[in-house]
Amino acid sequence: MDARRTRGRAILGVAAGVVLVPPILSAAAFSLSSRTTEPFLQSPPPEKGSCVEDSAWMRTHHMDYLKQLRDEVVRDGVRGTVSLRTCSECHVEQARFCDKCHEAVDLRPDCWDCHDYSSAEAGAAANPTRGAP
Amino acid sequence: MSSTPSEESRSHFVALSAGVALAALLVGFGAWLVQLSRGLVVTGLSRDVSWGLYVSQFTFLVGVAASAVMVVVPYYLHDFRAFGRLLVYGEALAVAAVVGAGLFVLVDLGQPSRVMNVLLHPSPRSPMFWDLLALGGYLVINAVLAGTALWTERYGLGTPWWLRPLVYLSIPWAVSIHTITAFIYAGLPGRPSWETAVLAPRFLASAFASGPALLLLLVLAERGGAWTDDAPPDATGAPEPGSRVLRALARIIAWALALNAFLFGVELFTAIYSHHPEHSQALRALYLDPEGGLRFWMWASQATCLVAFVALLFPATLGDHRLLAAAAALAFAGIWMEKGMGLIPGGFLPSPLALVRGYAPTLLEVLISLGVWGASALVLTGALWTIRKVRAEGSRF
Amino acid sequence: MTRSRRSFLADAGVLTLVGCFAPRLLGTDAPAEGRRRYALLVNLALCNQKPGCQECRIACHEAHNVPSIPDPAREVKWIWKEGFERIFPTEVNPLLPEAVRDFSGPVLCNHCDDPPCVRVCPTGATFVRPDGIVAMDQHRCIGCRYCMAACPYGARSFNFQDPRPFLEATEADYPTRTRGVVEKCDFCSERLGTGRQPACVEACPTQALVFGEVAELAKSISSQRVIRRRPELGTSPHVFYAL
């Protein structure tokens, strides 16, 4: 009886090791390596003035900020304040702004399932293949 | 500790059924991944019939889960000792059924990754919100009851002080899970075939036929294994071990089938005699209209339940285990056809614009459903295996 | 990695900001006293001056990126034309004038005062705004389709698949939807904020559609009879049809 239990626990241990150790090792290796660099975000032209908030704040809080704006528009019906168009007036291209950091950390927000980042004209000018079905 | 040939074959059977369930689960999971990537277009659902096989399986399984009360009430409230060893089977069945019901809801969702929104944004006026809470609580209650029963059996402990109050709680809770599920449908003003006060009683009656039928089949499969009667022989002579359980279950199924038929009959009268077009149109779409695609299931369900009921009336059936198993299987199948196939898509016929656009599940839908049934069966197999281990090895005390 | 006090305070500030809006999420169903209450009036006689017209549907679907799905079982539609008998089955009687019996008219979400769809939604993804509009929050919808079962008018559509391949042209200033969520007419709430009329109202070639506050609409009624769909259900719909 005890031999069986020991054998079962050994099997469990080996299975846990096989499943858990490789990802932990590779994550540690990656973070210890010096390959990580900060993505270069295209800066808007200086004549556009300053953004709603500074970069550091935006980097940390843009998710909550966007959700707050979303609830304002959708649930409270308050329109005409900041929107995605406000962002894209200065930070013109999604691929050179939003996608840069998201791709660097392998994050795929589902905003783009429904929303177009920039207006039709700006989007077409920046990226001729967008807008096709 | 060598096992007898019958025990060996039984454990082979358990392993085989677990293997089949696992295979179904894996295939179903793969099919669900296809549904996740392409959307619910892979099902037979439509703009007019927007709930189909998944939701009807959910409804059916909630009924099976609720039927554990049919074992608890005779034992705890009416001192029917023969059900003593059956209790933990009923609770295990309840746990497996709730797991299956929950998975059916999950595979039905268009955006399953957002399912936590139901808890993050509680909607106390939605029966679906309350059903989630009720089913979750019922799962916990039954898991605790079954686990405690097995634990105390294995280690020779006395029952803890909180067990009986918890059992008493589980009785109205069981009734409530299926009532709230009925309320999901029964409160909708635009669906006349559902908007009836008798829907919740119908659900309970059919549940109390289908669940005990499955329990009966489980008992018959376990005969000679861990099964003996707890009751002493009565004055008329010693019944066969286990037969009091079988007879009691058979009686419950028969009564429940009768009640189910009666409730359907009164619905029929109200709809047909009143000549109220809403009610009669809905019935016509279900039972007569070929466009609806559900005729076969509804008539087959009526016939199957009738045969099962009549069979259970004869004492000869109760004595012959093969006939008894057949009657129980027919009762289970009949209720499944009514609740698990017809009732939910049928509620959408005719549509608000008086169209009858029928529904039939696709292969992928069936595969995903079989996968969820496989998951539920795996949970049940695991529970049954645990029960067997505990009872075969006896008390550790 | 330690967090500075400043970043913690900033987080707390954002959360407080968001939290300030939380009470609004717990709004009641019926519009409050004195608030604007939008409604739509359909002049069926005017509408039927142009039989076979589909301008309202075309304009709405173009403005809102509603996909054109060929399979009628899976179609998505916010506003569309139906025959009189289908819209008002209880109004059909032997003395109903032929002309009226042959009417067709637009059907859409009725933006009810007491909407069953809002009652049953388990996440609050559909809700009644103070101005009476029954709105959809596509971000929150889990696609359970309970609202579709609850709606007695068949006004709601589900995205059985990704709608984008079925868009002939995209209105970039309005989002599309994604597969797995329910959608319906929302009285063009994106236009109301800037003082414009709903797309269907603007597009109607016979000015059969009139939109505005209920009290205002009373002035636009020229016929004797105004009805609504299935009033006996108690939903108090706010799409009115003038016969």
Tab-separated table of C-alpha atoms in Angstrom, chain B residues 64-219:
chain	number	residue	atom	x	y	z
B	64	VAL	CA	-31.143	15.729	-12.818
B	65	ALA	CA	-29.174	17.618	-10.196
B	66	ALA	CA	-32.299	18.675	-8.350
B	67	SER	CA	-33.529	15.102	-8.156
B	68	ALA	CA	-31.061	14.323	-5.368
B	69	VAL	CA	-33.785	15.687	-3.134
B	70	MET	CA	-35.869	12.634	-3.999
B	71	VAL	CA	-33.367	10.518	-2.091
B	72	VAL	CA	-32.781	12.958	0.737
B	73	VAL	CA	-36.414	13.633	1.622
B	74	PRO	CA	-37.500	9.990	2.138
B	75	TYR	CA	-34.443	9.267	4.286
B	76	TYR	CA	-34.189	12.413	6.388
B	77	LEU	CA	-37.806	13.477	6.624
B	78	HIS	CA	-39.645	10.172	6.467
B	79	ASP	CA	-37.068	7.868	8.011
B	80	PHE	CA	-36.930	5.602	4.970
B	81	ARG	CA	-33.771	3.832	6.064
B	82	ALA	CA	-33.411	1.810	2.886
B	83	PHE	CA	-32.070	4.872	1.146
B	84	GLY	CA	-29.200	5.125	3.575
B	85	ARG	CA	-26.497	3.938	1.229
B	86	LEU	CA	-28.090	5.664	-1.753
B	87	LEU	CA	-27.666	9.174	-0.372
B	88	VAL	CA	-24.084	9.636	-1.402
B	89	TYR	CA	-24.913	8.442	-4.932
B	90	GLY	CA	-27.615	11.058	-5.221
B	91	GLU	CA	-25.238	13.748	-4.028
B	92	ALA	CA	-22.501	12.579	-6.391
B	93	LEU	CA	-24.979	12.649	-9.260
B	94	ALA	CA	-25.984	16.164	-8.246
B	95	VAL	CA	-22.374	17.345	-8.332
B	96	ALA	CA	-21.732	15.770	-11.732
B	97	ALA	CA	-24.963	17.179	-13.141
B	98	VAL	CA	-24.272	20.717	-11.912
B	99	VAL	CA	-20.787	20.575	-13.438
B	100	GLY	CA	-22.324	19.537	-16.742
B	101	ALA	CA	-25.015	22.213	-16.534
B	102	GLY	CA	-22.443	24.915	-15.888
B	103	LEU	CA	-20.298	23.752	-18.794
B	104	PHE	CA	-23.304	23.813	-21.103
B	105	VAL	CA	-23.892	27.444	-20.231
B	106	LEU	CA	-20.240	28.191	-20.884
B	107	VAL	CA	-20.195	26.608	-24.336
B	108	ASP	CA	-23.392	28.460	-25.240
B	109	LEU	CA	-21.933	31.901	-24.568
B	110	GLY	CA	-20.874	34.092	-27.450
B	111	GLN	CA	-18.124	35.653	-25.335
B	112	PRO	CA	-17.209	33.046	-22.727
B	113	SER	CA	-14.082	34.922	-21.651
B	114	ARG	CA	-16.386	37.573	-20.206
B	115	VAL	CA	-18.420	35.175	-18.085
B	116	MET	CA	-17.103	36.779	-14.885
B	117	ASN	CA	-19.119	39.864	-15.784
B	118	VAL	CA	-22.125	38.116	-14.267
B	119	LEU	CA	-20.420	38.345	-10.884
B	120	LEU	CA	-18.590	41.620	-11.475
B	121	HIS	CA	-21.820	43.371	-12.444
B	122	PRO	CA	-24.533	41.645	-10.431
B	123	SER	CA	-28.039	41.939	-11.840
B	124	PRO	CA	-30.450	40.987	-9.083
B	125	ARG	CA	-33.447	41.244	-11.391
B	126	SER	CA	-32.146	38.600	-13.737
B	127	PRO	CA	-33.098	34.990	-13.007
B	128	MET	CA	-29.888	33.942	-14.719
B	129	PHE	CA	-27.858	35.738	-12.066
B	130	TRP	CA	-29.707	33.968	-9.280
B	131	ASP	CA	-29.439	30.641	-11.077
B	132	LEU	CA	-25.668	30.988	-11.150
B	133	LEU	CA	-25.602	31.599	-7.407
B	134	ALA	CA	-28.087	28.832	-6.688
B	135	LEU	CA	-26.266	26.269	-8.801
B	136	GLY	CA	-22.904	27.229	-7.357
B	137	GLY	CA	-24.219	26.904	-3.850
B	138	TYR	CA	-25.893	23.607	-4.658
B	139	LEU	CA	-22.633	22.249	-6.038
B	140	VAL	CA	-20.814	23.176	-2.854
B	141	ILE	CA	-23.544	21.778	-0.606
B	142	ASN	CA	-23.640	18.425	-2.345
B	143	ALA	CA	-19.879	18.138	-2.607
B	144	VAL	CA	-19.614	18.813	1.121
B	145	LEU	CA	-22.402	16.372	1.959
B	146	ALA	CA	-20.985	13.574	-0.181
B	147	GLY	CA	-17.414	14.199	0.906
B	148	THR	CA	-18.363	14.313	4.552
B	149	ALA	CA	-20.402	11.124	4.303
B	150	LEU	CA	-17.529	9.258	2.697
B	151	TRP	CA	-14.968	10.713	5.082
B	152	THR	CA	-16.922	9.737	8.161
B	153	GLU	CA	-17.562	6.259	6.727
B	154	ARG	CA	-13.917	5.686	6.011
B	155	TYR	CA	-12.589	6.858	9.354
B	156	GLY	CA	-15.480	5.679	11.525
B	157	LEU	CA	-16.290	9.181	12.711
B	158	GLY	CA	-19.652	10.382	13.927
B	159	THR	CA	-21.599	12.790	11.771
B	160	PRO	CA	-20.693	16.399	12.526
B	161	TRP	CA	-23.315	18.618	14.148
B	162	TRP	CA	-23.738	20.780	11.045
B	163	LEU	CA	-24.513	17.924	8.661
B	164	ARG	CA	-28.197	17.536	9.341
B	165	PRO	CA	-28.928	21.309	9.104
B	166	LEU	CA	-26.999	21.344	5.824
B	167	VAL	CA	-29.103	18.463	4.554
B	168	TYR	CA	-32.254	20.311	5.549
B	169	LEU	CA	-30.947	23.332	3.653
B	170	SER	CA	-30.287	21.245	0.576
B	171	ILE	CA	-33.949	20.245	0.308
B	172	PRO	CA	-35.483	23.641	-0.514
B	173	TRP	CA	-32.264	24.533	-2.309
B	174	ALA	CA	-32.733	21.619	-4.696
B	175	VAL	CA	-36.269	22.705	-5.422
B	176	SER	CA	-35.112	26.261	-5.895
B	177	ILE	CA	-32.395	25.544	-8.454
B	178	HIS	CA	-34.857	24.067	-10.856
B	179	THR	CA	-37.540	26.607	-10.045
B	180	ILE	CA	-35.165	29.460	-10.787
B	181	THR	CA	-34.176	27.717	-14.003
B	182	ALA	CA	-37.848	27.559	-14.887
B	183	PHE	CA	-38.148	31.243	-14.008
B	184	ILE	CA	-35.555	31.993	-16.685
B	185	TYR	CA	-38.183	30.983	-19.197
B	186	ALA	CA	-41.453	31.501	-17.395
B	187	GLY	CA	-41.127	35.248	-16.904
B	188	LEU	CA	-40.791	36.236	-20.556
B	189	PRO	CA	-43.859	38.061	-21.862
B	190	GLY	CA	-43.147	37.322	-25.481
B	191	ARG	CA	-42.925	33.534	-25.266
B	192	PRO	CA	-46.413	32.166	-24.599
B	193	SER	CA	-45.477	28.487	-24.474
B	194	TRP	CA	-43.109	29.261	-21.602
B	195	GLU	CA	-45.072	31.987	-19.870
B	196	THR	CA	-47.117	29.677	-17.705
B	197	ALA	CA	-47.189	29.205	-13.959
B	198	VAL	CA	-47.126	25.471	-14.480
B	199	LEU	CA	-43.657	25.515	-16.087
B	200	ALA	CA	-41.768	25.245	-12.786
B	201	PRO	CA	-43.941	22.355	-11.529
B	202	ARG	CA	-43.505	20.652	-14.912
B	203	PHE	CA	-39.772	21.036	-14.659
B	204	LEU	CA	-39.723	19.567	-11.175
B	205	ALA	CA	-41.964	16.662	-12.114
B	206	SER	CA	-39.852	15.735	-15.119
B	207	ALA	CA	-36.701	16.183	-13.047
B	208	PHE	CA	-38.000	13.819	-10.403
B	209	ALA	CA	-38.566	11.235	-13.099
B	210	SER	CA	-35.284	11.593	-14.953
B	211	GLY	CA	-32.889	11.843	-12.011
B	212	PRO	CA	-34.135	8.842	-10.048
B	213	ALA	CA	-34.261	6.900	-13.323
B	214	LEU	CA	-30.550	7.475	-13.753
B	215	LEU	CA	-30.003	6.600	-10.091
B	216	LEU	CA	-31.935	3.395	-10.605
B	217	LEU	CA	-29.688	2.457	-13.505
B	218	LEU	CA	-26.636	3.197	-11.376
B	219	VAL	CA	-27.968	1.018	-8.560
